[in-house]
Amino acid sequence: MPQGETVEFWFDFSSPYAYFAHFHIEELAARHKRAVLWRPFLLGAAFQATGMQSLSKTPIRGDYALLDWERMARRESIPFQLPETHPAISVNPARAFYWLEESHPDAAIPFAKAVFRRCFADGRDISKAEAVIELGASCGVASETLQAALADQAVKDRFRARTDEAIARGVFGSPFFFIDGEPFWGSDRLAMMDDWMTRGGW
Amino acid sequence: MPQGETVEFWFDFSSPYAYFAHFHIEELAARHKRAVLWRPFLLGAAFQATGMQSLSKTPIRGDYALLDWERMARRESIPFQLPETHPAISVNPARAFYWLEESHPDAAIPFAKAVFRRCFADGRDISKAEAVIELGASCGVASETLQAALADQAVKDRFRARTDEAIARGVFGSPFFFIDGEPFWGSDRLAMMDDWMTRGGW
């Protein structure tokens, strides 16, 4: 697992701000000769540690967030459609991602991008196993194999361990990044991260 | 009161992110031939509307915020020292500001900047009347006059009305900006606001 020259990209698949960030993070990392380490986690579990809750469930702030997402999408000409089920429980796609990372490494990142696209470009559900299996198939992964993986206790445990790791490292929002251990929270910190990598910190 | 070509800058005097933003907002507005409308409000009252709480009192997120403030200060070579009393209750300086805006308009913005400087460059208390009177004096305002103003019910009411206005308009954090009615939250949105004014929205 590459842990040296990476940009760690921690996110919940049902986070609109992570969706916006995922369009930029690879180009940003590549510019600094780093790889992106994709790290889905369960934001709801982190919220329990801070007493926070989903933006969409927070009065007033939730209205602003919706305005802000639509504004960001228009600004960057990115499709954006909030699923009716938002915020979806992202356990299934995240379990599938970590299983793919180990068993079908070439498919893992294309799968992650396909999850984001289905959720926020198409505004469709990503929480159900059927959706995840369909997304896997679009990345060349046999449906029966992925279906079996989703039911595998070891696969479930691996995702739980990643979420525990996120919380232990102080991840409390999505997206959340680490560059050589330095934490950055939020899709609006990409310019600061760029500066951080250019200058080697400050 | 100018409400046309302005950038409305809503903030709590005890908000570090507002402190960082205040160094840039005038230059940004001037570049677009706008004036800054300084609008202190009581963030704690807005928190009640959203069920949020002070960053510094939120587990894990509070630790990140401190790291982030110190990192922002180093990046921009801005002095930063969190007062021991943080977050200070900013009622007194905010009441003084609105009174100055009406009675000593040339002193109001210098006073606001002096409050920020005392709070976050010097790390000193800004909540007590004595501190506010001292800051007023440094801006040429007679101490007795300001002392009387702080005790004036009409002055208290005016600040309360501003905070009510903030909440009614959906302000839930600090700093918070409006450009021709369009809301922007956070010191990290200045670049987006610049783009918004350049393009006339999008």
Coordinates of C-alpha atoms in Angstrom, one line a residue:
Chain A
M1 CA 0.0 0.0 0.0
P2 CA 1.6 3.3 -1.0
Q3 CA 1.9 5.5 2.1
G4 CA 4.9 7.7 1.2
E5 CA 4.4 10.2 -1.6
T6 CA 0.6 10.3 -1.6
V7 CA -2.3 12.6 -1.1
E8 CA -4.7 10.7 1.2
F9 CA -8.3 11.4 0.1
W10 CA -10.7 10.5 2.8
F11 CA -14.4 10.8 1.8
D12 CA -17.8 9.4 2.2
F13 CA -19.4 8.4 -1.1
S14 CA -22.5 10.3 -0.2
S15 CA -20.7 13.6 0.3
P16 CA -21.3 16.2 -2.4
Y17 CA -18.2 18.2 -1.4
A18 CA -16.2 14.9 -1.9
Y19 CA -17.8 14.6 -5.3
F20 CA -16.6 18.0 -6.3
A21 CA -13.1 17.4 -4.9
H22 CA -12.7 14.1 -6.8
F23 CA -12.7 15.9 -10.1
H24 CA -9.6 17.8 -9.1
I25 CA -7.6 15.7 -6.6
E26 CA -5.8 13.4 -9.1
E27 CA -4.6 16.3 -11.3
L28 CA -3.4 18.2 -8.1
A29 CA -1.5 15.1 -6.8
A30 CA 0.0 14.3 -10.2
R31 CA 1.3 17.9 -10.5
H32 CA 3.3 17.2 -7.3
K33 CA 4.3 13.7 -8.5
R34 CA 2.1 12.0 -5.9
A35 CA -0.5 9.3 -6.1
V36 CA -4.0 9.7 -4.6
L37 CA -4.8 7.2 -1.9
W38 CA -8.6 6.8 -2.1
R39 CA -10.0 6.2 1.4
P40 CA -13.8 6.0 1.7
F41 CA -15.0 6.0 5.3
L42 CA -18.4 6.2 7.0
L43 CA -18.9 9.9 7.8
G44 CA -21.9 9.1 10.1
A45 CA -19.5 7.2 12.4
A46 CA -17.2 10.2 12.6
F47 CA -20.2 12.5 13.3
Q48 CA -20.8 10.5 16.4
A49 CA -17.3 11.4 17.7
T50 CA -17.9 15.1 17.3
G51 CA -21.6 15.4 17.9
M52 CA -22.1 16.8 14.4
Q53 CA -24.8 15.7 12.0
S54 CA -25.4 15.7 8.3
L55 CA -25.4 19.1 6.6
S56 CA -28.7 18.3 5.0
K57 CA -30.2 17.7 8.4
T58 CA -28.9 20.9 9.9
P59 CA -31.5 23.7 9.8
I60 CA -30.5 26.8 7.7
R61 CA -27.0 25.4 7.0
G62 CA -28.6 22.6 5.0
D63 CA -30.3 25.2 2.8
Y64 CA -27.1 27.0 2.2
A65 CA -25.3 23.8 1.4
L66 CA -27.8 22.9 -1.3
L67 CA -27.4 26.4 -2.8
D68 CA -23.6 26.1 -2.5
W69 CA -23.5 22.7 -4.3
E70 CA -25.6 23.9 -7.1
R71 CA -23.5 27.0 -7.4
M72 CA -20.2 25.0 -7.4
A73 CA -21.6 22.7 -10.1
R74 CA -22.6 25.7 -12.3
R75 CA -19.3 27.3 -11.8
E76 CA -17.3 24.3 -13.0
S77 CA -19.9 23.0 -15.5
I78 CA -20.2 19.8 -13.5
P79 CA -23.4 17.9 -13.6
F80 CA -25.1 17.8 -10.1
Q81 CA -28.3 16.2 -9.0
L82 CA -28.9 15.3 -5.4
P83 CA -30.5 11.8 -5.1
E84 CA -33.9 11.7 -3.5
T85 CA -32.3 9.4 -0.9
H86 CA -29.6 11.8 0.1
P87 CA -27.6 11.3 2.3
A88 CA -27.4 7.6 1.2
I89 CA -25.8 5.1 3.4
S90 CA -22.5 4.4 1.7
V91 CA -21.5 1.2 3.4
N92 CA -21.9 -1.1 0.4
P93 CA -20.0 0.9 -2.2
A94 CA -17.2 1.5 0.4
R95 CA -16.9 -2.2 1.2
A96 CA -16.8 -2.9 -2.5
F97 CA -14.1 -0.3 -3.0
Y98 CA -11.7 -1.9 -0.5
W99 CA -12.4 -5.3 -1.7
L100 CA -11.6 -4.2 -5.3
E101 CA -8.5 -2.4 -4.1
E102 CA -7.1 -5.7 -3.0
S103 CA -8.6 -8.1 -5.5
H104 CA -9.0 -6.0 -8.7
P105 CA -6.7 -3.0 -8.1
D106 CA -7.1 -1.7 -11.6
A107 CA -10.9 -1.5 -11.1
A108 CA -11.0 0.2 -7.7
I109 CA -10.6 3.9 -8.7
P110 CA -12.8 3.6 -11.9
F111 CA -15.4 2.0 -9.6
A112 CA -15.1 4.9 -7.1
K113 CA -15.6 7.4 -9.8
A114 CA -18.6 5.5 -11.2
V115 CA -20.1 5.6 -7.7
F116 CA -19.7 9.3 -7.5
R117 CA -21.1 9.8 -11.0
R118 CA -24.2 7.6 -10.3
C119 CA -24.9 9.4 -7.1
F120 CA -24.4 13.0 -8.0
A121 CA -24.4 13.3 -11.8
D122 CA -27.3 10.9 -12.3
G123 CA -28.9 11.5 -8.8
R124 CA -29.4 7.7 -8.3
D125 CA -29.2 5.5 -5.3
I126 CA -25.8 4.0 -4.4
S127 CA -26.7 2.3 -1.2
K128 CA -28.2 -0.9 -2.3
A129 CA -26.1 -4.0 -3.1
E130 CA -27.8 -4.2 -6.6
A131 CA -26.6 -0.7 -7.4
V132 CA -23.1 -1.5 -6.3
I133 CA -23.0 -4.8 -8.3
E134 CA -24.2 -2.9 -11.4
L135 CA -21.5 -0.4 -10.9
G136 CA -18.9 -3.2 -10.5
A137 CA -20.1 -4.8 -13.7
S138 CA -19.6 -1.5 -15.5
C139 CA -15.9 -1.8 -14.4
G140 CA -15.6 -5.4 -15.6
V141 CA -16.1 -7.1 -12.2
A142 CA -18.2 -10.3 -12.3
S143 CA -21.5 -9.7 -10.5
E144 CA -21.5 -13.0 -8.5
T145 CA -18.0 -12.4 -7.2
L146 CA -18.8 -8.9 -6.0
Q147 CA -22.1 -10.1 -4.5
A148 CA -20.2 -12.7 -2.5
A149 CA -17.6 -10.1 -1.4
L150 CA -20.3 -7.8 -0.1
A151 CA -21.5 -10.6 2.2
D152 CA -18.0 -11.5 3.3
Q153 CA -17.3 -10.7 7.0
A154 CA -13.6 -10.0 6.2
V155 CA -14.7 -7.4 3.7
K156 CA -17.0 -5.8 6.2
D157 CA -14.3 -5.8 8.8
R158 CA -11.8 -4.1 6.5
F159 CA -14.2 -1.2 5.9
R160 CA -14.9 -0.9 9.6
A161 CA -11.2 -0.8 10.3
R162 CA -10.7 2.0 7.8
T163 CA -13.5 4.1 9.4
D164 CA -12.0 3.4 12.8
E165 CA -8.6 4.6 11.4
A166 CA -10.2 7.7 10.1
I167 CA -11.7 8.6 13.4
A168 CA -8.5 7.8 15.3
R169 CA -6.7 10.2 13.0
G170 CA -9.1 13.0 13.6
V171 CA -11.1 12.9 10.4
F172 CA -14.4 14.6 11.1
G173 CA -15.7 15.7 7.7
S174 CA -15.7 14.8 4.0
P175 CA -13.6 15.3 2.0
F176 CA -10.6 15.2 4.4
F177 CA -7.0 15.0 3.2
F178 CA -3.6 14.2 4.6
I179 CA -0.3 15.2 3.0
D180 CA 2.6 13.7 4.8
G181 CA 0.4 13.6 7.9
E182 CA -0.8 17.2 7.6
P183 CA -4.6 17.3 7.7
F184 CA -6.7 19.4 5.4
W185 CA -10.5 19.5 5.6
G186 CA -12.8 20.5 2.8
S187 CA -13.0 20.7 -0.9
D188 CA -12.2 24.4 -0.7
R189 CA -8.7 23.7 0.6
L190 CA -7.3 22.3 -2.6
A191 CA -5.5 25.6 -3.4
M192 CA -3.9 25.6 0.1
M193 CA -2.8 22.0 -0.4
D194 CA -1.3 22.9 -3.7
D195 CA 0.6 25.7 -2.0
W196 CA 1.6 23.3 0.8
M197 CA 3.1 20.8 -1.6
T198 CA 4.8 23.5 -3.7
R199 CA 6.5 25.0 -0.6
G200 CA 6.9 21.8 1.3
G201 CA 4.8 23.2 4.1
W202 CA 5.3 26.6 5.9
Chain B
M1 CA -27.0 53.1 4.8
P2 CA -25.4 51.8 1.6
Q3 CA -27.0 48.6 0.5
G4 CA -26.4 48.7 -3.3
E5 CA -22.9 48.1 -4.4
T6 CA -21.4 46.6 -1.3
V7 CA -19.9 43.4 0.0
E8 CA -21.7 42.7 3.3
F9 CA -19.3 41.3 5.8
W10 CA -21.1 39.6 8.7
F11 CA -18.9 38.4 11.5
D12 CA -18.5 37.8 15.2
F13 CA -15.5 39.7 16.7
S14 CA -14.4 36.6 18.4
S15 CA -14.2 34.5 15.2
P16 CA -10.7 33.7 14.1
Y17 CA -11.8 33.0 10.5
A18 CA -13.4 36.5 10.5
Y19 CA -10.1 37.9 11.7
F20 CA -8.3 36.3 8.8
A21 CA -10.9 37.5 6.3
H22 CA -10.8 41.1 7.5
F23 CA -7.3 41.5 6.2
H24 CA -8.5 40.8 2.6
I25 CA -12.1 41.9 2.3
E26 CA -11.6 45.6 1.7
E27 CA -9.0 45.0 -1.1
L28 CA -11.3 42.5 -2.7
A29 CA -14.4 44.8 -2.5
A30 CA -12.4 47.8 -3.8
R31 CA -11.2 45.8 -6.8
H32 CA -14.8 45.5 -7.8
K33 CA -15.6 49.1 -6.9
R34 CA -17.6 48.1 -3.9
A35 CA -17.6 49.2 -0.3
V36 CA -17.5 46.8 2.6
L37 CA -20.5 46.9 4.9
W38 CA -19.2 45.7 8.3
R39 CA -21.9 43.8 10.1
P40 CA -20.9 42.3 13.5
F41 CA -23.5 39.9 14.9
L42 CA -23.7 37.5 17.8
L43 CA -22.7 34.1 16.4
G44 CA -23.9 32.3 19.6
A45 CA -27.4 33.4 18.8
A46 CA -27.2 32.0 15.3
F47 CA -25.8 28.7 16.7
Q48 CA -29.1 28.4 18.6
A49 CA -31.0 28.5 15.3
T50 CA -28.9 25.6 13.8
G51 CA -28.1 23.6 16.9
M52 CA -24.4 24.2 16.2
Q53 CA -21.8 25.2 18.8
S54 CA -18.5 27.0 18.9
L55 CA -15.7 25.2 16.9
S56 CA -13.5 25.4 20.0
K57 CA -16.1 23.5 22.0
T58 CA -16.5 20.7 19.3
P59 CA -14.4 17.7 20.0
I60 CA -11.7 16.8 17.3
R61 CA -12.9 19.6 15.0
G62 CA -11.8 22.2 17.6
D63 CA -8.3 20.7 17.6
Y64 CA -8.2 20.9 13.8
A65 CA -9.5 24.5 13.9
L66 CA -6.6 25.6 16.1
L67 CA -4.1 23.9 13.8
D68 CA -5.8 25.5 10.8
W69 CA -5.8 29.0 12.3
E70 CA -2.1 28.8 13.2
R71 CA -1.3 27.4 9.7
M72 CA -3.3 30.2 8.0
A73 CA -1.4 32.8 10.1
R74 CA 2.0 31.3 9.2
R75 CA 1.0 31.1 5.5
E76 CA 0.1 34.8 5.4
S77 CA 2.6 36.0 7.9
I78 CA -0.2 37.4 10.1
P79 CA 0.2 37.5 13.8
F80 CA -2.2 35.1 15.6
Q81 CA -2.6 34.5 19.3
L82 CA -5.8 32.9 20.7
P83 CA -6.9 34.8 23.8
E84 CA -7.1 32.7 26.9
T85 CA -10.8 33.7 27.1
H86 CA -11.6 32.5 23.6
P87 CA -14.4 32.5 22.5
A88 CA -15.0 35.9 24.1
I89 CA -18.5 37.3 24.3
S90 CA -18.5 40.0 21.6
V91 CA -21.6 41.9 22.7
N92 CA -19.7 45.0 23.9
P93 CA -17.5 45.7 20.9
A94 CA -20.4 45.0 18.6
R95 CA -22.7 47.4 20.4
A96 CA -19.9 50.0 20.3
F97 CA -19.4 49.4 16.6
Y98 CA -23.0 50.1 15.6
W99 CA -23.1 53.2 17.8
L100 CA -19.9 54.5 16.2
E101 CA -21.2 53.8 12.8
E102 CA -24.0 56.2 13.5
S103 CA -22.4 58.8 15.7
H104 CA -18.7 58.7 14.6
P105 CA -18.8 57.0 11.2
D106 CA -15.1 57.7 10.4
A107 CA -14.1 55.8 13.6
A108 CA -16.3 52.7 13.1
I109 CA -14.1 50.7 10.8
P110 CA -10.8 51.6 12.4
F111 CA -12.4 50.6 15.7
A112 CA -13.5 47.2 14.3
K113 CA -9.9 46.6 13.0
A114 CA -8.6 47.5 16.4
V115 CA -10.9 45.0 18.1
F116 CA -9.7 42.2 15.8
R117 CA -6.1 43.2 16.4
R118 CA -6.4 43.2 20.2
C119 CA -8.3 39.9 20.2
F120 CA -6.2 37.9 17.8
A121 CA -2.8 39.7 17.2
D122 CA -2.4 40.5 20.9
G123 CA -4.5 37.7 22.3
R124 CA -6.2 40.0 24.7
D125 CA -9.8 40.2 26.0
I126 CA -12.3 42.2 24.0
S127 CA -15.4 41.4 26.0
K128 CA -15.3 43.8 28.9
A129 CA -16.5 47.4 28.7
E130 CA -13.1 48.7 29.8
A131 CA -11.4 47.0 26.9
V132 CA -13.9 48.5 24.4
I133 CA -13.5 52.0 25.9
E134 CA -9.8 51.7 25.6
L135 CA -10.1 50.7 22.0
G136 CA -12.5 53.5 21.3
A137 CA -10.0 56.0 22.9
S138 CA -7.3 54.7 20.5
C139 CA -9.7 55.7 17.7
G140 CA -10.3 59.2 19.1
V141 CA -13.6 58.5 20.8
A142 CA -14.1 60.1 24.2
S143 CA -14.3 57.5 27.0
E144 CA -17.2 58.9 28.8
T145 CA -19.3 59.1 25.7
L146 CA -18.6 55.5 24.7
Q147 CA -19.2 54.3 28.3
A148 CA -22.6 56.0 28.3
A149 CA -23.4 54.5 24.8
L150 CA -22.7 51.0 26.0
A151 CA -25.3 51.4 28.8
D152 CA -27.9 52.9 26.4
Q153 CA -30.9 50.7 25.7
A154 CA -31.2 52.0 22.2
V155 CA -27.7 50.9 21.4
K156 CA -28.3 47.5 22.9
D157 CA -31.5 47.2 20.8
R158 CA -29.7 48.1 17.6
F159 CA -27.2 45.3 18.0
R160 CA -29.9 42.9 18.9
A161 CA -31.8 43.9 15.7
R162 CA -28.7 43.3 13.6
T163 CA -28.3 39.8 15.0
D164 CA -32.0 39.1 14.4
E165 CA -31.5 40.3 10.9
A166 CA -28.5 38.0 10.4
I167 CA -30.5 35.0 11.6
A168 CA -33.5 35.9 9.5
R169 CA -31.3 36.1 6.4
G170 CA -29.8 32.7 7.1
V171 CA -26.4 33.7 8.5
F172 CA -25.2 30.7 10.5
G173 CA -21.4 31.1 10.6
S174 CA -18.6 33.7 10.7
P175 CA -17.5 35.2 8.4
F176 CA -20.5 35.3 6.2
F177 CA -20.9 37.5 3.2
F178 CA -23.6 38.7 0.9
I179 CA -23.0 40.1 -2.6
D180 CA -26.2 41.5 -4.1
G181 CA -28.1 39.0 -1.9
E182 CA -26.0 36.0 -2.8
P183 CA -24.7 34.3 0.4
F184 CA -21.1 33.1 0.9
W185 CA -19.9 31.4 4.1
G186 CA -16.3 31.2 5.2
S187 CA -13.0 32.9 4.8
D188 CA -12.0 30.3 2.2
R189 CA -14.7 31.6 -0.2
L190 CA -13.0 34.9 -1.0
A191 CA -11.6 33.5 -4.3
M192 CA -15.1 32.3 -5.3
M193 CA -16.5 35.7 -4.4
D194 CA -13.9 37.4 -6.5
D195 CA -14.9 35.2 -9.4
W196 CA -18.6 35.9 -8.7
M197 CA -18.1 39.6 -8.9
T198 CA -15.9 39.4 -12.0
R199 CA -18.4 37.3 -13.9
G200 CA -21.5 38.9 -12.4
G201 CA -22.6 35.6 -11.0
W202 CA -22.9 32.3 -13.0

